[in-house]
Amino acid sequence: MNSPLPAFAAVVVAAGSGTRAGGAKQWRLLGGKPVVRWSVEALLKAGAQDVVVVVSAGSEAEAAEALHGLTGWRAVTGGAARTDSVKAGLTALGGPDDRPVLVHDAARPFLSAAVIARCIAALDQADGALPARPVADSLRRASPDGIVSGAVEREALWRAQTPQAFSLKTLTDAFAAWPADETATDEATVVERAGGRVKIVEGDARLMKLTYPEDFDMAEALIPRTVRIGQGYDVHRWGPGESVWLCGLEIPHDQTLIGHSDADAGLHALTDAILGAIGEGDIGDHFPPTDDKWKGAPSDLFLKHAAGLVTARGGRISNVDVTLICERPKVKPHRQAMRERLAEILDIPLDAVSVKATTSEGLGFTGRGEGLAAQAVATVELPSR
Ligand code: MG
């Protein structure tokens, strides 16, 4: 957009119980972010001066958590029907009669600045703006038992989306005239019934409404992601013992690795690789060796923590590759079990996990049997910012 948008406000309807989506979908995570947060962020970024999020009674804390850290929004308790919720939002907003107000479904997360701009611009030409998509599929009428009984002309039909835009007074007056015993599917219907002209503007295919559980899979697939790579390296010294922990497995051996935790160099290198991929420092930042809490700790705890940070960012681990460098013990007999253990800890497919081993031909500290070294690489997909 070249010119800035005129001042506008927004009502985001997040009061649904979401029975068809299997739970209140507006609070569910999509790409690591609550569904409602996607559109509230989009509205604030586009310059909305006041965003009222209408929630059902008792959901105020969920809204506060979902929108934590954002400024320029507030929660308002809605009513039983959508009409009541939007009216409550408008009352809370207030402002001059000609204030543009966008009413948006929280369940449509992928709201673009372009759609917002088109809606507001259309208010120069009509009493309301309705983003919509043409109907691409042919339409059929069918009997309740699924037998087709004729086609429906799709020429003049549109799939309505949100946000729908009106001036504050237009929408408030239209609601005042709306029959109390009727329910309206959307605000354009209310304004149209009151005699207003509502103009269709170009919607967005990505502005889909999350309705059914499978819609979330489709929405996740629509989120642009960036591939990130991290690497890690770790060394532990050999000392007296009877077994050694490597890649989450305890292997009988005539020595052990010395360390503050269980000294599993494979898991430490891999934990650092994952932390590296997401720019979250290193294992020592998260689990300081000076803290007695981690004395003798099983290192799968560290790896799980790193994987959890990826999940919290809406990311996923694509693959990991660990190389153990030592003369002894022989790693090969344990490789498959190590891969299985890593796949289990990280909750990723087995073919996304590689464990390799090499000697250093008798050279260096690993060759002399003074210590074991481990290297790891991890690739992670994170939602693009
Ligand atoms: Mg270590």
Coordinates of N, CA and C and ligand atoms in Angstrom, one line a residue, residues 233-236 258-261 263-269 283 299 302, ligand 1:
Y233 N 28.7 -29.9 18.8 CA 30.0 -30.6 19.1 C 30.2 -30.8 20.6
D234 N 30.6 -32.0 21.0 CA 30.8 -32.2 22.4 C 31.9 -33.3 22.6
V235 N 32.6 -33.1 23.7 CA 33.7 -34.1 24.1 C 33.5 -34.4 25.6
H236 N 33.7 -35.7 25.9 CA 33.8 -36.1 27.3 C 35.0 -37.0 27.4
I258 N 33.2 -39.2 31.7 CA 33.1 -38.4 32.9 C 32.4 -37.1 32.6
G259 N 31.4 -36.7 33.4 CA 30.8 -35.4 33.2 C 29.8 -35.1 34.3
H260 N 29.3 -33.9 34.3 CA 28.4 -33.4 35.3 C 27.1 -34.2 35.3
S261 N 26.5 -34.4 34.0 CA 25.3 -35.2 33.9 C 25.7 -36.6 33.6
A263 N 26.9 -37.5 30.9 CA 28.0 -37.4 30.0 C 27.8 -38.0 28.6
D264 N 26.5 -38.0 28.2 CA 26.1 -38.6 26.9 C 26.5 -37.5 25.8
A265 N 27.7 -37.7 25.3 CA 28.2 -36.6 24.3 C 27.3 -36.6 23.1
G266 N 26.8 -37.7 22.6 CA 25.9 -37.7 21.5 C 24.7 -36.9 21.7
L267 N 24.1 -37.1 22.8 CA 22.9 -36.3 23.1 C 23.2 -34.8 23.3
H268 N 24.4 -34.5 23.9 CA 24.7 -33.1 24.1 C 25.0 -32.4 22.8
A269 N 25.7 -33.1 21.9 CA 26.0 -32.5 20.6 C 24.7 -32.3 19.8
I283 N 23.6 -25.6 25.3 CA 23.1 -26.5 26.4 C 23.4 -25.9 27.7
S299 N 20.5 -37.3 29.9 CA 20.6 -36.2 28.9 C 19.4 -36.2 28.0
F302 N 17.6 -33.0 28.3 CA 18.1 -31.8 27.6 C 17.6 -31.8 26.2
Ligands
MG1 MG 28.7 -32.6 27.3

